[in-house]
Amino acid sequence: TLLGEKIKIKEMLESESNSESEYSKQNRVDVLAEGENGELYLIEVQNNNDIAYFQRMLFGTSQLVTQYLHRGESYQSIRKIYSVNIVYFHLGNGSDYVYHGTTEFRGIHNNDILNLSRYQMQRFQTDTVSGLFPEYYILKVNDFNIMARTPLEEWISFLRSGEIPENASAPGLDVARERLNVMNMSDEERRAYYKQVDDLV
């Protein structure tokens, strides 16, 4: 919903920082997903305040760059990376609840933006230098306090409240609603539900 792309979850990551203790595991989740054109999506949910969180975002994307570039491969093989950070604490100083960050090179004398050559555009299938670098999204869930009107706002509202209205139509929320229904069952109801599913199979 955030990028308007279909992505598929590849794995739940056990990163260096969230394997330090059971406490940190409970307060951080990392998911690695892949786009239809091979792009990598690092999705992190973070509950605890972290003064160096921006550096942690950089570390996460840097790890993916090196992990997916094998020895002897050309730098042209580096895959596009999107870092999606869902945070439940006050991060930085800003009034919005969704932020997007890219890398660009701006002339210090003429203030022009350095662009790709036509050959580079054809070769790398992107129009901008920033299209080659990781992009960052920050969703400040606790700062969202409006009525959800767009699919993205429906997702952020769900992430904040844990509730999904019946009229919510954002892609994926129907699956989340089913999972929530099962999670909210009592142990006895859940056992009966799984038995019914097994019987149907």
Tab-separated table of C-alpha atoms in Angstrom:
chain	number	residue	atom	x	y	z
A	1	THR	CA	0.000	0.000	0.000
A	2	LEU	CA	2.805	2.423	0.886
A	3	LEU	CA	4.616	2.115	-2.455
A	4	GLY	CA	1.795	0.796	-4.621
A	5	GLU	CA	3.758	-2.382	-5.356
A	6	LYS	CA	3.079	-6.072	-4.830
A	7	ILE	CA	5.643	-7.548	-2.481
A	8	LYS	CA	6.093	-10.992	-0.985
A	9	ILE	CA	7.469	-11.677	2.480
A	10	LYS	CA	10.636	-13.772	2.240
A	11	GLU	CA	11.571	-14.218	5.893
A	12	MET	CA	11.499	-12.909	9.429
A	13	LEU	CA	15.005	-11.670	10.143
A	14	GLU	CA	17.030	-12.504	13.226
A	15	SER	CA	19.283	-9.469	13.180
A	16	GLU	CA	22.333	-8.833	15.321
A	17	SER	CA	20.570	-6.193	17.380
A	18	ASN	CA	17.328	-8.036	18.036
A	19	SER	CA	19.030	-11.263	19.072
A	20	GLU	CA	20.843	-9.658	22.009
A	21	SER	CA	18.113	-10.499	24.516
A	22	GLU	CA	14.563	-11.782	24.854
A	23	TYR	CA	13.569	-8.245	25.853
A	24	SER	CA	14.776	-6.680	22.597
A	25	LYS	CA	13.198	-9.481	20.558
A	26	GLN	CA	9.814	-8.605	22.029
A	27	ASN	CA	10.204	-4.952	21.089
A	28	ARG	CA	11.495	-5.248	17.554
A	29	VAL	CA	10.435	-7.169	14.470
A	30	ASP	CA	12.315	-7.275	11.150
A	31	VAL	CA	10.728	-8.614	7.982
A	32	LEU	CA	12.434	-9.035	4.612
A	33	ALA	CA	10.218	-8.879	1.528
A	34	GLU	CA	10.899	-8.904	-2.208
A	35	GLY	CA	9.252	-6.993	-5.048
A	36	GLU	CA	8.271	-8.313	-8.448
A	37	ASN	CA	11.420	-6.820	-10.015
A	38	GLY	CA	13.834	-8.078	-7.335
A	39	GLU	CA	13.715	-5.030	-5.070
A	40	LEU	CA	14.308	-5.731	-1.387
A	41	TYR	CA	12.053	-4.350	1.339
A	42	LEU	CA	13.355	-4.246	4.894
A	43	ILE	CA	10.352	-3.683	7.170
A	44	GLU	CA	11.031	-2.976	10.820
A	45	VAL	CA	8.582	-2.482	13.662
A	46	GLN	CA	10.212	-0.828	16.673
A	47	ASN	CA	8.544	-0.161	20.024
A	48	ASN	CA	11.446	1.148	22.100
A	49	ASN	CA	12.940	4.617	21.979
A	50	ASP	CA	16.339	4.547	20.254
A	51	ILE	CA	18.355	7.761	20.034
A	52	ALA	CA	20.519	6.267	17.243
A	53	TYR	CA	17.592	4.896	15.238
A	54	PHE	CA	18.525	6.813	12.067
A	55	GLN	CA	21.973	5.181	12.124
A	56	ARG	CA	20.309	1.826	12.705
A	57	MET	CA	18.244	2.347	9.544
A	58	LEU	CA	21.471	2.989	7.627
A	59	PHE	CA	23.079	-0.106	9.138
A	60	GLY	CA	20.130	-2.287	8.091
A	61	THR	CA	20.208	-1.201	4.453
A	62	SER	CA	24.009	-1.442	4.346
A	63	GLN	CA	23.819	-5.035	5.582
A	64	LEU	CA	21.372	-5.922	2.802
A	65	VAL	CA	23.575	-4.324	0.135
A	66	THR	CA	26.577	-6.422	1.150
A	67	GLN	CA	24.565	-9.576	1.855
A	68	TYR	CA	23.048	-9.638	-1.630
A	69	LEU	CA	26.185	-8.685	-3.577
A	70	HIS	CA	28.286	-11.824	-3.981
A	71	ARG	CA	32.053	-11.832	-4.356
A	72	GLY	CA	33.081	-11.099	-7.926
A	73	GLU	CA	29.720	-9.572	-8.883
A	74	SER	CA	29.656	-6.143	-10.518
A	75	TYR	CA	28.330	-3.184	-8.545
A	76	GLN	CA	25.617	-3.072	-11.206
A	77	SER	CA	24.116	-6.098	-9.444
A	78	ILE	CA	23.287	-4.116	-6.288
A	79	ARG	CA	19.558	-4.355	-5.767
A	80	LYS	CA	17.211	-1.479	-4.975
A	81	ILE	CA	16.386	-1.430	-1.266
A	82	TYR	CA	13.428	0.134	0.524
A	83	SER	CA	13.627	0.518	4.286
A	84	VAL	CA	10.175	0.800	5.886
A	85	ASN	CA	10.337	1.740	9.558
A	86	ILE	CA	7.204	1.541	11.689
A	87	VAL	CA	8.019	3.258	14.967
A	88	TYR	CA	6.020	3.586	18.171
A	89	PHE	CA	8.141	6.272	19.803
A	90	HIS	CA	8.969	9.936	19.257
A	91	LEU	CA	11.615	9.998	16.504
A	92	GLY	CA	13.209	13.283	15.553
A	93	ASN	CA	11.362	16.582	15.325
A	94	GLY	CA	8.572	16.794	12.745
A	95	SER	CA	4.809	17.203	12.530
A	96	ASP	CA	3.957	14.550	9.895
A	97	TYR	CA	3.333	10.862	10.530
A	98	VAL	CA	4.872	9.514	7.274
A	99	TYR	CA	8.309	10.548	6.026
A	100	HIS	CA	10.200	9.553	2.859
A	101	GLY	CA	13.958	9.926	2.432
A	102	THR	CA	16.115	9.593	-0.695
A	103	THR	CA	19.700	10.334	-1.672
A	104	GLU	CA	20.479	13.095	-4.152
A	105	PHE	CA	23.628	14.970	-5.139
A	106	ARG	CA	23.241	18.741	-5.401
A	107	GLY	CA	25.832	21.137	-6.825
A	108	ILE	CA	27.385	23.379	-4.194
A	109	HIS	CA	27.827	26.244	-6.706
A	110	ASN	CA	24.854	25.954	-9.098
A	111	ASN	CA	22.436	24.075	-6.826
A	112	ASP	CA	21.646	21.668	-9.701
A	113	ILE	CA	20.874	17.996	-9.100
A	114	LEU	CA	23.326	15.482	-10.555
A	115	ASN	CA	21.432	13.226	-12.968
A	116	LEU	CA	22.137	9.952	-14.731
A	117	SER	CA	23.313	9.853	-18.329
A	118	ARG	CA	20.904	8.443	-20.908
A	119	TYR	CA	23.012	5.285	-21.098
A	120	GLN	CA	22.844	4.863	-17.315
A	121	MET	CA	19.065	5.382	-17.367
A	122	GLN	CA	18.682	2.615	-19.948
A	123	ARG	CA	21.133	0.322	-18.202
A	124	PHE	CA	19.723	0.681	-14.695
A	125	GLN	CA	16.047	1.195	-15.583
A	126	THR	CA	15.679	4.349	-13.478
A	127	ASP	CA	15.534	8.063	-14.253
A	128	THR	CA	17.362	9.398	-11.207
A	129	VAL	CA	20.522	8.827	-9.203
A	130	SER	CA	18.321	8.492	-6.112
A	131	GLY	CA	16.682	5.496	-7.798
A	132	LEU	CA	19.947	3.584	-7.324
A	133	PHE	CA	20.221	4.245	-3.588
A	134	PRO	CA	18.168	2.888	-0.699
A	135	GLU	CA	14.964	4.766	0.061
A	136	TYR	CA	13.649	5.180	3.575
A	137	TYR	CA	10.108	5.437	4.880
A	138	ILE	CA	9.258	6.243	8.484
A	139	LEU	CA	5.733	5.689	9.785
A	140	LYS	CA	5.328	7.429	13.151
A	141	VAL	CA	2.307	5.456	14.300
A	142	ASN	CA	1.711	7.301	17.578
A	143	ASP	CA	1.559	10.647	15.725
A	144	PHE	CA	-1.406	9.518	13.599
A	145	ASN	CA	-4.594	11.033	15.021
A	146	ILE	CA	-6.966	11.626	12.108
A	147	MET	CA	-9.838	9.719	10.544
A	148	ALA	CA	-8.478	7.171	8.046
A	149	ARG	CA	-9.499	8.100	4.497
A	150	THR	CA	-6.833	6.505	2.292
A	151	PRO	CA	-5.587	2.884	2.202
A	152	LEU	CA	-2.286	3.943	3.801
A	153	GLU	CA	-4.141	5.755	6.585
A	154	GLU	CA	-6.266	2.628	7.141
A	155	TRP	CA	-3.088	0.620	7.687
A	156	ILE	CA	-1.579	3.193	10.052
A	157	SER	CA	-4.851	3.382	11.976
A	158	PHE	CA	-4.794	-0.412	12.341
A	159	LEU	CA	-1.144	-0.350	13.467
A	160	ARG	CA	-2.062	2.227	16.101
A	161	SER	CA	-5.316	0.784	17.432
A	162	GLY	CA	-5.158	-2.914	16.554
A	163	GLU	CA	-8.685	-2.587	15.144
A	164	ILE	CA	-9.938	-2.850	11.558
A	165	PRO	CA	-13.299	-1.269	10.663
A	166	GLU	CA	-15.674	-3.354	8.558
A	167	ASN	CA	-15.505	-0.832	5.702
A	168	ALA	CA	-11.662	-0.851	5.528
A	169	SER	CA	-10.546	-1.709	1.990
A	170	ALA	CA	-6.742	-1.378	1.997
A	171	PRO	CA	-4.942	-4.354	0.388
A	172	GLY	CA	-3.968	-6.942	2.995
A	173	LEU	CA	-6.291	-5.745	5.749
A	174	ASP	CA	-8.766	-8.531	4.973
A	175	VAL	CA	-6.039	-11.083	5.780
A	176	ALA	CA	-5.044	-9.138	8.897
A	177	ARG	CA	-8.700	-9.120	10.022
A	178	GLU	CA	-8.866	-12.930	9.744
A	179	ARG	CA	-5.656	-13.300	11.755
A	180	LEU	CA	-6.937	-10.875	14.392
A	181	ASN	CA	-10.192	-12.795	14.698
A	182	VAL	CA	-8.244	-15.989	15.420
A	183	MET	CA	-5.845	-14.247	17.820
A	184	ASN	CA	-8.752	-12.760	19.782
A	185	MET	CA	-10.418	-16.154	20.334
A	186	SER	CA	-10.180	-17.889	23.671
A	187	ASP	CA	-7.922	-20.979	23.785
A	188	GLU	CA	-10.989	-23.212	23.618
A	189	GLU	CA	-12.475	-21.324	20.645
A	190	ARG	CA	-9.127	-21.400	18.847
A	191	ARG	CA	-8.798	-25.185	19.298
A	192	ALA	CA	-12.331	-25.673	17.964
A	193	TYR	CA	-11.591	-23.376	15.023
A	194	TYR	CA	-8.399	-25.229	14.060
A	195	LYS	CA	-10.202	-28.564	14.415
A	196	GLN	CA	-12.891	-27.329	12.045
A	197	VAL	CA	-10.227	-26.179	9.544
A	198	ASP	CA	-8.478	-29.576	9.790
A	199	ASP	CA	-11.809	-31.377	9.303
A	200	LEU	CA	-12.515	-29.286	6.180
A	201	VAL	CA	-9.085	-30.173	4.784
